[in-house]
Every structure is written in C-alpha cells, then in structure tokens.
CSV table of C-alpha atoms in Angstrom, one decimal:
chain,number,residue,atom,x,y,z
A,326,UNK,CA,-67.8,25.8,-27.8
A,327,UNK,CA,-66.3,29.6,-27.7
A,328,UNK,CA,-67.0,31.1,-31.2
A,329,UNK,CA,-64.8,34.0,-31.9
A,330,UNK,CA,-66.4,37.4,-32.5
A,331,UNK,CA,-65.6,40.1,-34.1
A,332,UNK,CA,-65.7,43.6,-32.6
A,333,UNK,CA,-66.2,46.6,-34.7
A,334,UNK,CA,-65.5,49.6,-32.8
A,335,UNK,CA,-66.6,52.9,-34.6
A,336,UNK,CA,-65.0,56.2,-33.9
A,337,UNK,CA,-66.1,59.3,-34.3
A,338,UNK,CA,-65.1,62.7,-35.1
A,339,UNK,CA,-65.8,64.0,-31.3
A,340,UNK,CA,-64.0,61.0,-29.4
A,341,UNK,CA,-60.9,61.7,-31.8
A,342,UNK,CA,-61.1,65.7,-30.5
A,343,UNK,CA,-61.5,64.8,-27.1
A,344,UNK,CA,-58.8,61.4,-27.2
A,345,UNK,CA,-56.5,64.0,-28.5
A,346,UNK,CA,-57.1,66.8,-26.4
A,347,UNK,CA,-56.7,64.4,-23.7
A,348,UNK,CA,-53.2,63.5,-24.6
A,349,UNK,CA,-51.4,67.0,-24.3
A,350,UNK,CA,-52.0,70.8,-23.7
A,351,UNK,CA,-55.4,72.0,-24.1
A,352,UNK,CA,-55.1,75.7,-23.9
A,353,UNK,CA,-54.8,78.0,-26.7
A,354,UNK,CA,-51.5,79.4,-27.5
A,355,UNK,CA,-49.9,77.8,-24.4
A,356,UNK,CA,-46.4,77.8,-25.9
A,357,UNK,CA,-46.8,81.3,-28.0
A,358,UNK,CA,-45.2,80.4,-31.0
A,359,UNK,CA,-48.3,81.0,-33.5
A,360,UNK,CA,-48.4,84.9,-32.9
A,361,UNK,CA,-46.4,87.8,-34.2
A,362,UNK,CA,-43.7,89.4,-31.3
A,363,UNK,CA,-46.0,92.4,-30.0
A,364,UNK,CA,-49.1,90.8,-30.4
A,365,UNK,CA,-51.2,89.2,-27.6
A,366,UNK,CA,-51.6,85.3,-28.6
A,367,UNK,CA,-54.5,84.4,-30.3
A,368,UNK,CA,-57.0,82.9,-27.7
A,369,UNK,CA,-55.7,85.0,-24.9
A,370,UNK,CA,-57.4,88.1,-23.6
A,371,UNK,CA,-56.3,91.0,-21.6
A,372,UNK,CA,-56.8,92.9,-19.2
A,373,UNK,CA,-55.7,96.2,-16.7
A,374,UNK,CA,-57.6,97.3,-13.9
A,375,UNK,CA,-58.0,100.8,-13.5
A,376,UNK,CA,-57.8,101.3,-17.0
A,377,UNK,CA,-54.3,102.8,-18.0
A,378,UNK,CA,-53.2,104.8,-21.1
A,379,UNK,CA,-50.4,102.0,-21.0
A,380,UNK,CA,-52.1,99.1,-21.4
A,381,UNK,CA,-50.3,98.7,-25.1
A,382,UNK,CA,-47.7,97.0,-25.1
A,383,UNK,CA,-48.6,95.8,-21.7
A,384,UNK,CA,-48.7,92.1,-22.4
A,385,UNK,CA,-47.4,90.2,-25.5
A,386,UNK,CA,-45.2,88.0,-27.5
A,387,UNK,CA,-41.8,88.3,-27.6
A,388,UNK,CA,-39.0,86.6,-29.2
A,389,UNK,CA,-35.1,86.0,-27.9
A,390,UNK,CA,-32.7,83.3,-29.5
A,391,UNK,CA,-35.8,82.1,-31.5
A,392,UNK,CA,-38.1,81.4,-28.5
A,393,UNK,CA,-41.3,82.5,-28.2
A,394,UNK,CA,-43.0,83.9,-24.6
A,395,UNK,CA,-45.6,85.7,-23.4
A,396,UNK,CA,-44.0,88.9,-21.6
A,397,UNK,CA,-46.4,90.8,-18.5
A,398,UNK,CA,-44.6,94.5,-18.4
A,399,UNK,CA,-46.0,97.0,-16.0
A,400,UNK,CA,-44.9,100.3,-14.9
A,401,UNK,CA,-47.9,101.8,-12.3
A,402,UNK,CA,-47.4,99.4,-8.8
A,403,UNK,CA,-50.7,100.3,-8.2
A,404,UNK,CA,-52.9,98.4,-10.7
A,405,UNK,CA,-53.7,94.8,-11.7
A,406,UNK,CA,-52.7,93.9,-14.8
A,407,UNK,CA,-54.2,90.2,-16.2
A,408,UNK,CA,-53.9,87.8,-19.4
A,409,UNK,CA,-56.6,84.5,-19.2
A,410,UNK,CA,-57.2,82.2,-21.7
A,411,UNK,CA,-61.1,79.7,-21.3
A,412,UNK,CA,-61.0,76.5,-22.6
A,413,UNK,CA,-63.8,74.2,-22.5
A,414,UNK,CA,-63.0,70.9,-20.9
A,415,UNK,CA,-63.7,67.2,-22.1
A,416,UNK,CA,-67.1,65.8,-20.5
A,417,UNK,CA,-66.1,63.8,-17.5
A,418,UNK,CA,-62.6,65.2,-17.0
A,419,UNK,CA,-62.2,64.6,-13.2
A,420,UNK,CA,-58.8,66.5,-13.1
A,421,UNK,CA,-56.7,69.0,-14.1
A,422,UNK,CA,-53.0,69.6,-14.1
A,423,UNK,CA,-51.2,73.4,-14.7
A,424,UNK,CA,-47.5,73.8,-15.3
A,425,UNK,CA,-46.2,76.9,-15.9
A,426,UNK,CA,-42.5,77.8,-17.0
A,427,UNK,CA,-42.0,81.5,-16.4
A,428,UNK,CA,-39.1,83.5,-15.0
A,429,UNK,CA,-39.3,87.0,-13.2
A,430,UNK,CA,-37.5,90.5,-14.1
A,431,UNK,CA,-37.0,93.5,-11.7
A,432,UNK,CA,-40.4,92.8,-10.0
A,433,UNK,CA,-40.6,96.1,-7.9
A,434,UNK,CA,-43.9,95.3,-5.2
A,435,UNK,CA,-46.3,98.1,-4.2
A,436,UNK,CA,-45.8,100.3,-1.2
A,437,UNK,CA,-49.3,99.1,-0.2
A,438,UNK,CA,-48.5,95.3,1.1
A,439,UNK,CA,-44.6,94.6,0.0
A,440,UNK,CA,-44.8,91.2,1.0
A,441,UNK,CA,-47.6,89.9,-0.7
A,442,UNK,CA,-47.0,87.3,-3.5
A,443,UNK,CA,-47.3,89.7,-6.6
A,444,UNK,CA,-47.2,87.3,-9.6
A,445,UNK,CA,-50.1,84.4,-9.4
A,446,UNK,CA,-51.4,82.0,-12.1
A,447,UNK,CA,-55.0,81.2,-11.1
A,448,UNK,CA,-57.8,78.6,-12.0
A,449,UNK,CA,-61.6,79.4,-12.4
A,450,UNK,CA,-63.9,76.2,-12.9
A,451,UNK,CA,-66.6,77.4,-14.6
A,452,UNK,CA,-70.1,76.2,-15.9
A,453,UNK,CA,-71.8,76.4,-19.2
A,454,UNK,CA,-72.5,79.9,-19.0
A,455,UNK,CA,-69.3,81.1,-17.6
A,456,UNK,CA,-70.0,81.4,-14.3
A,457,UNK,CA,-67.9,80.5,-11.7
A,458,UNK,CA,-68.7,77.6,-9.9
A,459,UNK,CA,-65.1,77.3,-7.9
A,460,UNK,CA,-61.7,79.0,-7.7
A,461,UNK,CA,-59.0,76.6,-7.9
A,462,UNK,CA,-56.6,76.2,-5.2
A,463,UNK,CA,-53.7,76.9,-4.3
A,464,UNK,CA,-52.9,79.2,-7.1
A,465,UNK,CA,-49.4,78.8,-8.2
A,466,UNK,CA,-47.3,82.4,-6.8
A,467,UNK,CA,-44.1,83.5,-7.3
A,468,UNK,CA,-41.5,85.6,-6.0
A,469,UNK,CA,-39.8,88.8,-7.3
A,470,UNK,CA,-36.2,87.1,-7.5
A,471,UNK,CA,-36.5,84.4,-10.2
A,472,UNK,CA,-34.3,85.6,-13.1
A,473,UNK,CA,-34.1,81.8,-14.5
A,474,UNK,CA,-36.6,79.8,-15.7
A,475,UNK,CA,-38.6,77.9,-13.8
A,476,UNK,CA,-40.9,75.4,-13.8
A,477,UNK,CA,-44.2,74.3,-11.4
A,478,UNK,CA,-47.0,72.0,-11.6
A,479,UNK,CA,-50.2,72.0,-9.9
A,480,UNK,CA,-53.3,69.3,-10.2
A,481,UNK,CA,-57.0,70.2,-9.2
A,482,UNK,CA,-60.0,68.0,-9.0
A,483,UNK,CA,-62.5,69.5,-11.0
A,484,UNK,CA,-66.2,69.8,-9.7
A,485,UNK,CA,-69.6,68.9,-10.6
A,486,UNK,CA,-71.2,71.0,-13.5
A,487,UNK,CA,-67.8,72.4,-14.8
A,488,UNK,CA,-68.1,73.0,-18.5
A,489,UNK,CA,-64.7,75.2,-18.7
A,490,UNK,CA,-61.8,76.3,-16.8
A,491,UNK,CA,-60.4,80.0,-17.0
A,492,UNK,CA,-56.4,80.2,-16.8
A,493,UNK,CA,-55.4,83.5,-15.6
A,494,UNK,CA,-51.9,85.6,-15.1
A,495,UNK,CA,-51.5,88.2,-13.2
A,496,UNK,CA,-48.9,91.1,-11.9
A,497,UNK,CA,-50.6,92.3,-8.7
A,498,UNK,CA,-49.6,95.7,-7.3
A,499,UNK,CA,-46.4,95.8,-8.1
A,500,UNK,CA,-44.3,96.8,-11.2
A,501,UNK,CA,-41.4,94.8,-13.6
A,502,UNK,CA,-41.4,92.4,-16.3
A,503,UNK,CA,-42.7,88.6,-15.9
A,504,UNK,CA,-42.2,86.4,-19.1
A,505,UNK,CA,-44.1,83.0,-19.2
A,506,UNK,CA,-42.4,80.4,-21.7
A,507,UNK,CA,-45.1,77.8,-21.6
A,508,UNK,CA,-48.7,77.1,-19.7
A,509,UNK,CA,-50.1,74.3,-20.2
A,510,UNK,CA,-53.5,72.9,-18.7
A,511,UNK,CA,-53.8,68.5,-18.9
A,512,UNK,CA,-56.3,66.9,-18.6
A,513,UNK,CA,-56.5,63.5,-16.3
C-alpha cells in the first residue's frame, strides 16, 4: 500500500535571489530610470580612450516625453568612447540572451576606415577574478542611419569557469549621438 508523504521543501534566501534573477533583466540600470538626467547610471562605468577634456557629459541619462535612456555623445572621430556594466551570473547559467533597444543620431564615421560598423554592444565572459576567459560573439553592430528605435536580441552559450559577464557599449571612431532605451542581459 502507497502511503502518502509529505514533502517539505525549504527555500532559501540565495535560491529566491537567483529564481528571481532568473526571471528578468539582470543588469544594473538596464532601463535607466533610477538615475538623475546627466548622470551616468548607477552600476555603469565609463570610459574614453585617449583621454579627452570632453569626456563630461560624454555618456549619460537623459530624459524626453518622460523616458529615460542612456545617451553616447562624441565629438573627436578619432577616439573610443565606452560605457560597461559586470554582473555576476547565477551558478550554472548555461546561456545568455542580450537585447538592446537603441536608435542612432548623425553618426559621422572616422576618415580612418568609413565603413566599419562604428556602434557595437559587446559581451566579455569572465571568471572569478575578472579575467576574460571568452569574448562573446557576434557582437550586436549597428549602422549610422537608424533614427527610430530599434530592437535586437542575441543568445550566447556561456563557458566553463564564467563567474560574470561584462556588457559593453561603444562609439568606435566615429562621431554623433547614440541613445540606448533599454539593455537587458537574461539569463536561460
């Protein structure tokens, strides 16, 4: 004879992070609404390579109709200018998924290589102490003529030993305005 039993599952603290992290966007400030317009969000760090006088004011929030977005603004062609944001992932995420919704304004490319793509969102898998351990690809690029906003996904199979991922945007030799309304990294 079957007796019944009864099954006490306990949860913790960790498995509720992690369930919950599982269930939407797991990088900080992804949608930039908790940040003041002209401030870089909170999580996010910047970056301009060679080191320009400009660099305030170079990436930050701004506001229009009530919207938050992150806005890239660069006026020297001939430098790099980059935003990333590390998150740690959940142990024994196997997969990753990047969207982006961004639109482009007056993108101008470098005299250097004018038909490169100019605007990329890239992935770093990285271990426990932040080194890299694979660049995700294909990065996500865009082209200097998108004046709407758009919207792209991209999945990636995480490796072995991968205890964070690094989200990165970029303007690449060239100069104009990129906005970014959303990025958000799930988790599969």
């Amino acid at each position: 004879m079957n007796t019944p039993r009864l099954i006490l599952t306990i949860v913790t603290a960790s498995s509720l992070v992690a369930s919950s992290l599982l269930a939407g966007n797991i990088l900080p400030q992804g949608d930039f609404t908790d940040g003041a317009p002209g401030e870089l969000p909170k999580g996010w760090s910047g970056h301009q390579q060679p080191h320009l006088n400009r660099i305030n004011g170079a990436h930050k929030i701004e506001e229009e109709n009530g919207e938050k977005f992150l806005r890239l603004e660069k006026v020297n062609e001939e430098s790099v200018l980059k935003v990333d944001a590390v998150q740690e992932l959940p142990v024994g995420t196997k997969e990753v998924t990047l969207t982006i919704t961004d639109r482009v304004v007056d993108i101008i490319p470098g005299s250097e290589n004018p038909n490169r793509n100019v605007l990329r969102v890239g992935v770093n898998f990285l271990d426990a102490q932040d080194q890299v351990v694979k660049e995700g690809t294909p990065q996500i690029a865009r082209s200097r003529t998108a004046a709407e906003w758009k919207t792209d996904s991209v999945s990636y199979e995480v490796p072995e030993g991968v205890a964070k991922v690094s989200v990165s945007l970029m303007l690449l030799q060239c100069a104009g305005i990129w906005e970014i309304q959303t990025v958000e990294l799930t988790t599969n």
